[in-house]
Coordinates of C-alpha atoms and ligand atoms in Angstrom, one line a residue:
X86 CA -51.2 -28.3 -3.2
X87 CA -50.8 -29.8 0.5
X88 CA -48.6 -30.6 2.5
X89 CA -47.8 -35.2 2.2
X90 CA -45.3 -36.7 3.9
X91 CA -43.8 -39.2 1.6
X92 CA -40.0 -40.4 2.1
X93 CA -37.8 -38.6 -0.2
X94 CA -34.1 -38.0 0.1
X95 CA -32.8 -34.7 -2.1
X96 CA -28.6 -35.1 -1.8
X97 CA -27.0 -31.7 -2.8
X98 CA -23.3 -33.0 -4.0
X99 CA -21.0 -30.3 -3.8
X100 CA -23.2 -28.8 -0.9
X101 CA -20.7 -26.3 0.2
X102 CA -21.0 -24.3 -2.7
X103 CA -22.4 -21.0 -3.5
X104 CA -25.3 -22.5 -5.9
X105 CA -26.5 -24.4 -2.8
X106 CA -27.0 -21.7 -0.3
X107 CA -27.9 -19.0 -3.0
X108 CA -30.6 -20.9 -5.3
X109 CA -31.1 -24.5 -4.7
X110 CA -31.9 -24.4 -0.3
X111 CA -33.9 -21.1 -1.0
X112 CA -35.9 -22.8 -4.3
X113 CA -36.4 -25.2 -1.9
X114 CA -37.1 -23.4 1.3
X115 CA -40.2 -21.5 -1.0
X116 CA -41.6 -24.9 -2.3
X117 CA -41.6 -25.7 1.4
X118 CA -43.2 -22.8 2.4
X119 CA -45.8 -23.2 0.2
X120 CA -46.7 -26.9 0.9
X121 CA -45.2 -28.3 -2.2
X122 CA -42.4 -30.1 -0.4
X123 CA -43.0 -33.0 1.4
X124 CA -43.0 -32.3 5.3
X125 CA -40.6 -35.4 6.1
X126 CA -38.2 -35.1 2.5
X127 CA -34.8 -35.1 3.6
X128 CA -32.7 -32.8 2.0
X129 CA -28.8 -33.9 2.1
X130 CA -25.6 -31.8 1.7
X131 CA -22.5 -33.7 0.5
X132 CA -19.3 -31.9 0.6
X133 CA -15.7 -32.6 1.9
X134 CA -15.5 -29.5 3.8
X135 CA -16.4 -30.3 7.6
X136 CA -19.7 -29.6 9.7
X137 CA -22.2 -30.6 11.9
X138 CA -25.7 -30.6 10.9
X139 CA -26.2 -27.8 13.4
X140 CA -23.5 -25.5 11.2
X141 CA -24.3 -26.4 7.9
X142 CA -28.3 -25.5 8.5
X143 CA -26.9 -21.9 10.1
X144 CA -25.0 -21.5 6.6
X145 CA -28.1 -22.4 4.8
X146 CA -30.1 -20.3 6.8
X147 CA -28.0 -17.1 6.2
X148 CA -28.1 -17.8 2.6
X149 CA -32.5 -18.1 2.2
X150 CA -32.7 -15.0 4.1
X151 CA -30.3 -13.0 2.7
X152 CA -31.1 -14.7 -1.0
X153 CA -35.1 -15.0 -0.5
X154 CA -35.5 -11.9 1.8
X155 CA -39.2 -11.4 1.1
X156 CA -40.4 -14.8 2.2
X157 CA -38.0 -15.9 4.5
X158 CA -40.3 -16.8 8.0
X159 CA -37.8 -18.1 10.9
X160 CA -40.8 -20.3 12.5
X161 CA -41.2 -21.6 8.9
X162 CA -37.3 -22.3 8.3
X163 CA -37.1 -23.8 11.9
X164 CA -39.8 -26.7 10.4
X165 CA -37.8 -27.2 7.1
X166 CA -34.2 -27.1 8.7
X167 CA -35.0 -30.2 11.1
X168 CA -34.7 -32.3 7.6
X169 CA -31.5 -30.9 6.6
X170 CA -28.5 -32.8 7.1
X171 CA -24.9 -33.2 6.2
X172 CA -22.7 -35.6 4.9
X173 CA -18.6 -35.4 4.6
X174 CA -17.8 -37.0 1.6
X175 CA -15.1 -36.9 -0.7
X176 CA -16.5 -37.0 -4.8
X177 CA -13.9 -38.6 -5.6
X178 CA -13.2 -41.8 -3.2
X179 CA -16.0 -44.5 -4.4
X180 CA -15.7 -45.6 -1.0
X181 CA -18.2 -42.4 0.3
X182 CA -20.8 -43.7 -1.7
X183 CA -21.7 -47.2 0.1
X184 CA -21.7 -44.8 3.5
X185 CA -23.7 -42.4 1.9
X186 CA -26.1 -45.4 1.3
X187 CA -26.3 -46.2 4.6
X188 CA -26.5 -42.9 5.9
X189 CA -29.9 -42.4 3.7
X190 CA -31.1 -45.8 5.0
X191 CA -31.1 -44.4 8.4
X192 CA -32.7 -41.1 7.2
X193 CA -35.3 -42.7 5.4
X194 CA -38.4 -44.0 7.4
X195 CA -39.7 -46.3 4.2
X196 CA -38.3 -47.1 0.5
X197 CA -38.2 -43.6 -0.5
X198 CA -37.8 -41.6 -3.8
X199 CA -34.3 -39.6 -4.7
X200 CA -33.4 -36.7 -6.5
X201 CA -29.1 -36.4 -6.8
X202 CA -28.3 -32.6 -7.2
X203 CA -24.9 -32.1 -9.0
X204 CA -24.1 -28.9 -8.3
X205 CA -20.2 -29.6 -8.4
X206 CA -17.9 -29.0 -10.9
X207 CA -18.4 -30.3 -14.8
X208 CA -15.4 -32.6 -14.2
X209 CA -17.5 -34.7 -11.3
X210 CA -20.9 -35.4 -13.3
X211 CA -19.2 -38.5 -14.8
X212 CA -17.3 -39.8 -11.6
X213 CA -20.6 -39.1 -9.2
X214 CA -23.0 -41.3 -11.8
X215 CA -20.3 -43.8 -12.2
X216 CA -20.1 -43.8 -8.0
X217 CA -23.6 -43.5 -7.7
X218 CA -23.8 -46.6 -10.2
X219 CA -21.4 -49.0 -8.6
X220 CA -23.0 -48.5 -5.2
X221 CA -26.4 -49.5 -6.4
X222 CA -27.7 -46.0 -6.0
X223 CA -29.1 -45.4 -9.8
X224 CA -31.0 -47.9 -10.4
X225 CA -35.3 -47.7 -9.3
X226 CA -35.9 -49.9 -7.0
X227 CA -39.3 -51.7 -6.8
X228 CA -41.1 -52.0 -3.8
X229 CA -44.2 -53.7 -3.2
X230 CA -46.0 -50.7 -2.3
X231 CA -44.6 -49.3 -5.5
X232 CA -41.9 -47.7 -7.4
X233 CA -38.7 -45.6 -5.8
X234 CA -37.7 -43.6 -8.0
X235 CA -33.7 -42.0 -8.4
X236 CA -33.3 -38.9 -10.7
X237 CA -30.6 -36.9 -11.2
X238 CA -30.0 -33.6 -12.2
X239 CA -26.8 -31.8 -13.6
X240 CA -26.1 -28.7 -14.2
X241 CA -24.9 -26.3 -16.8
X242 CA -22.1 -26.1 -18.8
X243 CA -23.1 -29.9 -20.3
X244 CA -20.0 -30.5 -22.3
X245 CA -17.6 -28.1 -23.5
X246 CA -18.4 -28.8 -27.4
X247 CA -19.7 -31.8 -29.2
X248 CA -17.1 -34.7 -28.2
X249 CA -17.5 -33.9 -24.7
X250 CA -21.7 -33.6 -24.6
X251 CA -21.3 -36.9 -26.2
X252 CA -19.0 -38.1 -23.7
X253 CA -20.8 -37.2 -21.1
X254 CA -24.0 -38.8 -22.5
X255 CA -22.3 -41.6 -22.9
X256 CA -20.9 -41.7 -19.2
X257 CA -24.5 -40.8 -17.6
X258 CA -26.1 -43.2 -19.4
X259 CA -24.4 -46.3 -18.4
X260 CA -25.8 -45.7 -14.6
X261 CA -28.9 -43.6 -15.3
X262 CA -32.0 -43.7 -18.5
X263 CA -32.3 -41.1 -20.0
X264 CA -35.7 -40.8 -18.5
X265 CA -33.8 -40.0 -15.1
X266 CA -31.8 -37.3 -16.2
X267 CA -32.7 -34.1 -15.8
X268 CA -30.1 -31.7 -17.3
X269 CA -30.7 -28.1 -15.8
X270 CA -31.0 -25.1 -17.9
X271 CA -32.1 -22.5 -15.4
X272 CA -33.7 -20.0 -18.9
X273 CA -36.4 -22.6 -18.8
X274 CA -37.5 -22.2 -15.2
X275 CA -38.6 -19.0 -15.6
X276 CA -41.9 -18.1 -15.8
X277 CA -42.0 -15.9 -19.1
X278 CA -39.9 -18.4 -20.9
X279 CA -42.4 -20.7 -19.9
X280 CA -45.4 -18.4 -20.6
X281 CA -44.0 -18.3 -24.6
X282 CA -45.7 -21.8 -25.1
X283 CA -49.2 -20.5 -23.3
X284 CA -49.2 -17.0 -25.3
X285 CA -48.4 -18.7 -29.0
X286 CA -50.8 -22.1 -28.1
X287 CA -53.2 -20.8 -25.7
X288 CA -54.3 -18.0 -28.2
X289 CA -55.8 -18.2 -31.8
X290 CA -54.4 -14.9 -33.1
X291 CA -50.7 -15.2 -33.1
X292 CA -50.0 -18.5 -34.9
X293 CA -51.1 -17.4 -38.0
X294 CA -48.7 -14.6 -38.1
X295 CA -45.8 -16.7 -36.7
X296 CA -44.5 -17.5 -39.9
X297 CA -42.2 -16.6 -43.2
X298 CA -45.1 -14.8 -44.3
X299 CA -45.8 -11.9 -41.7
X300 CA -42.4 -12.1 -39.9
X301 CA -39.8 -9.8 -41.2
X302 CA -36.7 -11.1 -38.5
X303 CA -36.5 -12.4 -34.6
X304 CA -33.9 -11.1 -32.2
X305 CA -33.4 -12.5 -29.3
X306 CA -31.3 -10.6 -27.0
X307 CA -29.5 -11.4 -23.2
X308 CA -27.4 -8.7 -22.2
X309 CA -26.3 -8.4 -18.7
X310 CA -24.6 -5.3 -16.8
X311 CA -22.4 -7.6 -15.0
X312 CA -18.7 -8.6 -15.7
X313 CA -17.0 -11.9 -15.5
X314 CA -16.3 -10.8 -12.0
X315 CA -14.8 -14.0 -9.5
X316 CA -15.7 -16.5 -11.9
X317 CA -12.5 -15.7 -14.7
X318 CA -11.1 -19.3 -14.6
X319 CA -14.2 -21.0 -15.5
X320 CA -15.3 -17.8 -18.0
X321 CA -11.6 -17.5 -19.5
X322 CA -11.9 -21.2 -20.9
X323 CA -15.9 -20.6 -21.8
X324 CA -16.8 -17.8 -23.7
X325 CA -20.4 -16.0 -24.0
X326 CA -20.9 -18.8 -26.9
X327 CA -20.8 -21.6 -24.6
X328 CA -22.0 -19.4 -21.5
X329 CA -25.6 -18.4 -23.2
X330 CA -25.6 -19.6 -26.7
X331 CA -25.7 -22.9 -26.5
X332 CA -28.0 -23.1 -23.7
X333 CA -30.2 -20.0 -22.9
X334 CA -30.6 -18.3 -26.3
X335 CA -31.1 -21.6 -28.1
X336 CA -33.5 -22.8 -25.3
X337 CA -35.5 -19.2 -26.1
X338 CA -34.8 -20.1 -30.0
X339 CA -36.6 -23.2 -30.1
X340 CA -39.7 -21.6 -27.6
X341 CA -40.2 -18.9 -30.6
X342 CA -39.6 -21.0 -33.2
X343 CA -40.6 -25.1 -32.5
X344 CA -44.1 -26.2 -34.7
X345 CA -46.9 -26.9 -32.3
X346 CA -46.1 -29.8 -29.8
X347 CA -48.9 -32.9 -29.9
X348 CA -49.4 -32.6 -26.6
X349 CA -47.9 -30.8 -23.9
X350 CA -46.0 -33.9 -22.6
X351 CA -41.8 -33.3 -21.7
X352 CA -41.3 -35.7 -24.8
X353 CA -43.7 -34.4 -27.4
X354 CA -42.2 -30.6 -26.4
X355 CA -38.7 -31.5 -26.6
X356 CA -39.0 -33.4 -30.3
X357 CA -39.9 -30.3 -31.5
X358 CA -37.0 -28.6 -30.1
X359 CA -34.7 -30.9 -31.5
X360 CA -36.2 -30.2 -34.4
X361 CA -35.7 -26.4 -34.8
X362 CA -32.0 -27.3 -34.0
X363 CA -31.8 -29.8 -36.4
X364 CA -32.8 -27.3 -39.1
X365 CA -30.9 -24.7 -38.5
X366 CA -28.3 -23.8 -41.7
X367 CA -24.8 -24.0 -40.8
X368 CA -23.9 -20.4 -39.5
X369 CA -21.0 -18.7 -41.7
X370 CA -18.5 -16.6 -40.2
X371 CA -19.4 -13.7 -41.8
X372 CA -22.7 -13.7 -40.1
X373 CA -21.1 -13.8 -36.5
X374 CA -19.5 -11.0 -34.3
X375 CA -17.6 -11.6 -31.3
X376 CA -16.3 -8.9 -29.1
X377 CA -14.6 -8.7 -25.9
X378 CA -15.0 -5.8 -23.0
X379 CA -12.4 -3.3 -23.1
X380 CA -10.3 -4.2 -19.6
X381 CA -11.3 -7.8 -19.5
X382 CA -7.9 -9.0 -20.2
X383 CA -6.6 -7.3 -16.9
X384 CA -8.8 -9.2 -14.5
X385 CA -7.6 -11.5 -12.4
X386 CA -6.6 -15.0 -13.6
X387 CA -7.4 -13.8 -17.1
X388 CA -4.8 -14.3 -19.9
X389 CA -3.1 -11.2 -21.0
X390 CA -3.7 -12.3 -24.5
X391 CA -7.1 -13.9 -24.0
X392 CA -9.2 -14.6 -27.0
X393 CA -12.2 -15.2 -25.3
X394 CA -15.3 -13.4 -26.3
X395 CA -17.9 -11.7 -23.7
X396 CA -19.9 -10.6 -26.0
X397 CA -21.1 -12.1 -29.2
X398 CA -23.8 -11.9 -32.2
X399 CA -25.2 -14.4 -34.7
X400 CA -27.6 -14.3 -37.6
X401 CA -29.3 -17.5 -38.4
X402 CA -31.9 -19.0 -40.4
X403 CA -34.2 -22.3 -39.9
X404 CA -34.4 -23.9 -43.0
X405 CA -37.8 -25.3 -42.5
X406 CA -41.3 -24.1 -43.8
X407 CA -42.5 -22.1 -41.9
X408 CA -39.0 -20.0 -41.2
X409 CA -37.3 -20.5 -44.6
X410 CA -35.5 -16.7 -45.3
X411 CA -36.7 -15.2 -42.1
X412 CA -33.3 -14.2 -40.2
X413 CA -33.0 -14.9 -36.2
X414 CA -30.7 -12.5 -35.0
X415 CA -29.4 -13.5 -31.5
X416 CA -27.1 -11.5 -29.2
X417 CA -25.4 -11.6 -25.4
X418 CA -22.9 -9.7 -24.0
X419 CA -21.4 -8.7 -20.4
X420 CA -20.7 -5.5 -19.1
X421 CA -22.7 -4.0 -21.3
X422 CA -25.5 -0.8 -20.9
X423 CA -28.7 -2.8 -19.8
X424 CA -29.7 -5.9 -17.7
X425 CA -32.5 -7.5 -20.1
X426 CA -33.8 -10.7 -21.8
X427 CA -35.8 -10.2 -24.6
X428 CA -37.6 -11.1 -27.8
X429 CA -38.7 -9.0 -30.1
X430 CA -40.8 -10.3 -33.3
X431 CA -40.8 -8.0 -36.0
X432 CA -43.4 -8.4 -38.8
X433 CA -43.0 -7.1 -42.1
X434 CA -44.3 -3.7 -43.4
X435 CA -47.7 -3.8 -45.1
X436 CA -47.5 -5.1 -48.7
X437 CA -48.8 -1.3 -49.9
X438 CA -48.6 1.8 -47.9
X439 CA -51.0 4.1 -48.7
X440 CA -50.5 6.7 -46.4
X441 CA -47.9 10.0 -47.0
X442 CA -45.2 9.7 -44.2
X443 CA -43.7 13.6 -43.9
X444 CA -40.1 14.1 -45.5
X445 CA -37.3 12.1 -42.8
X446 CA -40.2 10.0 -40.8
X447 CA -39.2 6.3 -40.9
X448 CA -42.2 3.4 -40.8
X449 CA -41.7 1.2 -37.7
X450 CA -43.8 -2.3 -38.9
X451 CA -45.4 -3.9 -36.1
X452 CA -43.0 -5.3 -33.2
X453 CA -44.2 -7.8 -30.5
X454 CA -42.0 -8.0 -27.9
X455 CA -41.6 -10.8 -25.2
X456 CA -39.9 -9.6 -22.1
X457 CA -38.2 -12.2 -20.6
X458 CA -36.9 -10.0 -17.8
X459 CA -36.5 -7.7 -16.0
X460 CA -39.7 -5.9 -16.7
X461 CA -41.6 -8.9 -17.3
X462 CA -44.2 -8.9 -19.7
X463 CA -44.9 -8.5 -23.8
X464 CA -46.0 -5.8 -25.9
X465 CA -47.3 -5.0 -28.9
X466 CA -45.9 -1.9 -30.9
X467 CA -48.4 -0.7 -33.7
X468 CA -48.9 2.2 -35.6
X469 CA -51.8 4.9 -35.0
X470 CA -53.0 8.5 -36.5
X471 CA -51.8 11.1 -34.8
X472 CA -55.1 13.2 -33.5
X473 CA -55.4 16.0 -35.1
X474 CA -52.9 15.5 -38.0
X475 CA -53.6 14.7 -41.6
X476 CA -51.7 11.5 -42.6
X477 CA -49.7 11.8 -39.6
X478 CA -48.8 8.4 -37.5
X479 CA -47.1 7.2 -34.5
X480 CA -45.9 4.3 -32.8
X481 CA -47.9 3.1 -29.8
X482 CA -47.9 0.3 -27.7
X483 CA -50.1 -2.2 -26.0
X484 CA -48.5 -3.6 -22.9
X485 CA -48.8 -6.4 -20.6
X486 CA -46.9 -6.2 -17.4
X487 CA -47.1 -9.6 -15.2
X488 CA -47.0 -6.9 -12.3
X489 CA -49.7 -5.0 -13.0
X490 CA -52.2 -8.5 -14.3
X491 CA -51.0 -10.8 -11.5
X492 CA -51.1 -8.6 -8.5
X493 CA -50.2 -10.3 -5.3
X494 CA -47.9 -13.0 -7.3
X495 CA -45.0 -12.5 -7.2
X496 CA -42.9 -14.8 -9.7
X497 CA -40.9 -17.6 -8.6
X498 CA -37.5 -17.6 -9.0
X499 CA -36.7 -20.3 -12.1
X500 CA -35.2 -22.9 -9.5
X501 CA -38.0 -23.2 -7.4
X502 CA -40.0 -24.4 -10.6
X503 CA -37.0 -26.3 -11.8
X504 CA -36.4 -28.4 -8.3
X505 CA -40.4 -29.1 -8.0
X506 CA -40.6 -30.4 -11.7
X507 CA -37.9 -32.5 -11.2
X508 CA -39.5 -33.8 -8.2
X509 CA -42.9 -34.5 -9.8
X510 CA -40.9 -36.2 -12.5
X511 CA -41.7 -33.9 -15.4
X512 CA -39.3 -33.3 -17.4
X513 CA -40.8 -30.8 -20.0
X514 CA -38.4 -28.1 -18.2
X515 CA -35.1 -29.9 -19.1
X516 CA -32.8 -30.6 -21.8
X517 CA -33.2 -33.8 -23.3
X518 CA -29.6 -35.9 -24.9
X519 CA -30.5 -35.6 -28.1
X520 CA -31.5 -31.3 -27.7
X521 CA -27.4 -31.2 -26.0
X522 CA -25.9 -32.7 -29.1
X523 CA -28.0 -31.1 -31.4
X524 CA -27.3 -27.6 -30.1
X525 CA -23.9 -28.1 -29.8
X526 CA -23.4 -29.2 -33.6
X527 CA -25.0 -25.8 -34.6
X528 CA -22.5 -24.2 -32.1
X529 CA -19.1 -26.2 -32.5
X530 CA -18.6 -24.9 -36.1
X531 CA -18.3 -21.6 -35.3
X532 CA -16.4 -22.0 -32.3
X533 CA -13.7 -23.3 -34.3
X534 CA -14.2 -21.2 -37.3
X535 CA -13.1 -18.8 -35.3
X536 CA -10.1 -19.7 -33.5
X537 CA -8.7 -21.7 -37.1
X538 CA -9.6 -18.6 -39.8
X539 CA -9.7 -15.8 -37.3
X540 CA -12.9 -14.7 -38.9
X541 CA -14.1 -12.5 -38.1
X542 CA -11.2 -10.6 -36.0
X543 CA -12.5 -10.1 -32.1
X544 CA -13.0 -6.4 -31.7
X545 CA -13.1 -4.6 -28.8
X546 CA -16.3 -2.8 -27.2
X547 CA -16.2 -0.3 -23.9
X548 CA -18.2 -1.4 -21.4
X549 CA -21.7 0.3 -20.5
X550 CA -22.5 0.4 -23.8
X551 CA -24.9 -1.5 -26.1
X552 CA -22.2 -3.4 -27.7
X553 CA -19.6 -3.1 -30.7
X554 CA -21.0 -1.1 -33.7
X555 CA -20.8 -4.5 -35.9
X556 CA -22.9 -6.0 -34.4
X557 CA -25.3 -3.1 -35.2
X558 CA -23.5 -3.8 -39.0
X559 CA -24.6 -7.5 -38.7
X560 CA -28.0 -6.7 -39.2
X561 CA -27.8 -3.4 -41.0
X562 CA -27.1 -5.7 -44.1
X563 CA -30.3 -6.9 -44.7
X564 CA -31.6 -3.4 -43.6
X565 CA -32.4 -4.4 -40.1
X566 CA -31.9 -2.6 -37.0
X567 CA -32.1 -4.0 -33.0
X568 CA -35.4 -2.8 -31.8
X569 CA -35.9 -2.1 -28.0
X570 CA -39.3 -3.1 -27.8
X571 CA -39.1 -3.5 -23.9
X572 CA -38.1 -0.4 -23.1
X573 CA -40.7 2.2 -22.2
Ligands
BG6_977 C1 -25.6 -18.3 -16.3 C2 -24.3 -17.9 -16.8 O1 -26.0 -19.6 -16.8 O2 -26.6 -17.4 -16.6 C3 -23.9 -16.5 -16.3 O3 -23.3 -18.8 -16.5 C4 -25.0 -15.5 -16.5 O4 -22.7 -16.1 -16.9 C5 -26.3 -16.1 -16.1 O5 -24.7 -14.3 -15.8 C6 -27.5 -15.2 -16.5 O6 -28.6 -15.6 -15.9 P1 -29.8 -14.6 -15.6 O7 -30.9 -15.4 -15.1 O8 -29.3 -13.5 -14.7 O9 -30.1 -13.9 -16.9

């Protein structure tokens, strides 16, 4: 892609955060890089705190090189900074808004497109739409020479359970379409979440065997090593549910699970997410876990008697044809053993086996595994003959690594994709209205279940481990066990 110099205007609000300096100016620092950023598209913090241009583009600076270390060129940054600028605004003073206006006027060389980056606090998202809205900033504007147009994007957490998604709905959508929202759920920018579409769609010989008939369960597992570390207010009054439930491991749900889109256009895709959501059985308690790290409760600004899970477990079922009985067990913790995204597909065992498996040797059916991260790639566990045995098998795996097949490309982080999407105006890589509210109905239930019946109790679980033992129990039940089928 070259290099064009159209008039565009990206405004960071809440610009002297950490997301700006560690994801969104490196994202867009390696789209510039690369020529996919127009050469003249002025990219503007707002914040309260004060600086000059001068000292917010030496902040910015620290933060691509120490953040995107392998690309970061100082000739190339000194080309991309000249477009940065600040602005000292306040998010909550309407007043800002009309100056912020102005201040883009004089930025902008022609009627130019905008992208509005709220990467503030959840309580802003309604306030900075409503601002944006009063000072005629939402609205397209139609030029002669053609259409201007103003997105915005908001970031996660979208609501804090159903009332508030709506809410917040509500609130955006009196300044801004839906079709210029673009609601961020990082899971999807990355490339092997992406790649699940291309492997089921762009092949012949998996969709037959994505199904009721040939799949015997689905886990889909996030754990991370980290803790809640300096982010305990926020995670105290969030949880793991509405941390990575609601958002990453139901965005990776509906990838696995969604019937074939019509076409590959943002609305096709994301009416069949909706869709998966919408059939999803309401989840009992029974079938949930939720466990919290041993120590948690003596971190900093934690409560002492804090209910709040950091780890948690769920076995559902899509009540639809092609899924109807098969379990989707989903699971994400912190703290705990191993830093990994995965999926792991696990088909059933063959209708009759024929072969004599020695006294004490388990069967493992076949087990395709999609490796989100960090060893990204998928594999395919299958059984073979031992050479020189009798009857003897083993399990063996076919693997593809994207850095061993894609040598020399290195993959993006998921905000670099994210930010040029939004840009182009696709919005195939973000969450629709209607996916929010849909997710959180599924979610909500359980979420209360929990703190009104107290079912299941939260247990305990030390860290740098795989997780509590009922979570293994959870699926034990139905005579399942959590495969590693990423692990070498
Ligand atoms: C964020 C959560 O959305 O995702 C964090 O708020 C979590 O708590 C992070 O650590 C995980 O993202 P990744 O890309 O490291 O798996």
């Amino acid at each position: 892609m070259s290099s064009i110099c159209e008039s565009s205007s990206i405004v960071i609000f809440g610009a002297s955060g950490d997301l700006t300096w560690r994801k969104l100016i490196p994202a867009l620092y390696n789209n510039f890089k690369k020529g996919r950023l127009s050469t003249c598209a002025n990219i503007v913090g707002f914040a309260r705190r004060e600086y000059s241009d001068d000292a917010f583009r030496t902040r910015l600076r620290e933060g691509a090189a120490k953040f995107s270390p392998e690309t970061f060129d100082v000739a190339v940054w000194e080309k991309f900074a000249v477009n940065i600028h600040y602005f000292q605004g306040d998010l909550d003073t309407a007043e800002d808004f009309p100056k912020l206006e102005t201040f883009l006027r004089g930025l902008e060389n022609a009627p130019a497109n905008r992208l509005y980056y709220l990467a503030t606090a959840p309580e802003y998202y309604a306030p900075i739409a409503r601002h944006l809205g009063a000072a005629g900033m939402s609205r397209d504007e139609d030029v002669s020479s053609g259409l201007r147009q103003r997105r915005i994007i908001i970031e996660k957490p979208f609501g804090h359970d159903l009332a508030s998604a709506q809410e917040l709905n509500r609130a955006v959508h009196t300044t801004f379409d839906e079709k210029q929202i673009y609601r961020i759920d990082h899971y999807l920018g990355k490339e092997t979440a992406q790649n699940i579409l291309f492997f089921r769609f762009a092949n012949t010989i998996f969709e037959p065997v994505w199904n009721r008939r040939y799949v015997s369960n689905i886990q889909i597992s996030v754990s991370e090593t980290v803790d809640v570390g300096n982010r305990a207010g926020y995670y105290d009054t969030a949880g793991v549910v509405r941390d990575m439930f609601q958002n990453h491991l139901f965005q990776l749900l509906s990838l696995v699970a969604m019937e074939p889109p019509a076409s590959f256009s943002a609305d096709a895709i994301r009416n069949e997410k909706v869709k998966v959501f919408d059939s999803i059985r309401p989840i009992a308690l029974a079938d949930t876990v939720r466990a919290q790290y041993d120590g948690y409760r003596a971190t900093p600004n934690i409560a002492p008697d804090s209910q709040t899970p950091t780890y948690a477990a769920l076995k559902l079922f899509v009540d639809n044809w092609r899924w109807k009985g098969v379990p989707f067990y989903l699971r994400s913790g912190k703290a705990l053993q191993r830093k990994a995204s995965e999926i792991i597909i696990e088909f059933q065992r063959p209708p009759h086996m024929m072969f004599h498996l020695p006294e004490g040797n388990d069967f493992t059916p076949n087990i395709l595994s999609l490796c989100i991260q960090p060893d990204e790639g998928i594999h395919l566990r299958f059984e073979a003959k031992v050479p020189d045995s009798d009857q003897e098998m083993r399990s063996v795996d076919m693997d593809f690594h994207y850095r061993d097949s894609f040598v020399g490309k290195s993959i993006p982080e998921a905000y670099e994709r994210l930010l040029l999407e939004a840009l182009k105006g696709d919005a195939s890589l973000f969450t629709r209205s209607d996916g929010i509210e849909s997710s959180w109905r599924v979610i909500d239930p359980i979420l209360q279940g929990w703190i009104e019946q107290n079912t299941p109790a939260l247990v305990t679980y030390q860290r740098g481990t795989s997780g509590p033992t009922e979570a293994d129990a959870l699926l034990a039940r139905a005579g399942h066990q959590w495969r590693l089928g990423c692990v070498e």
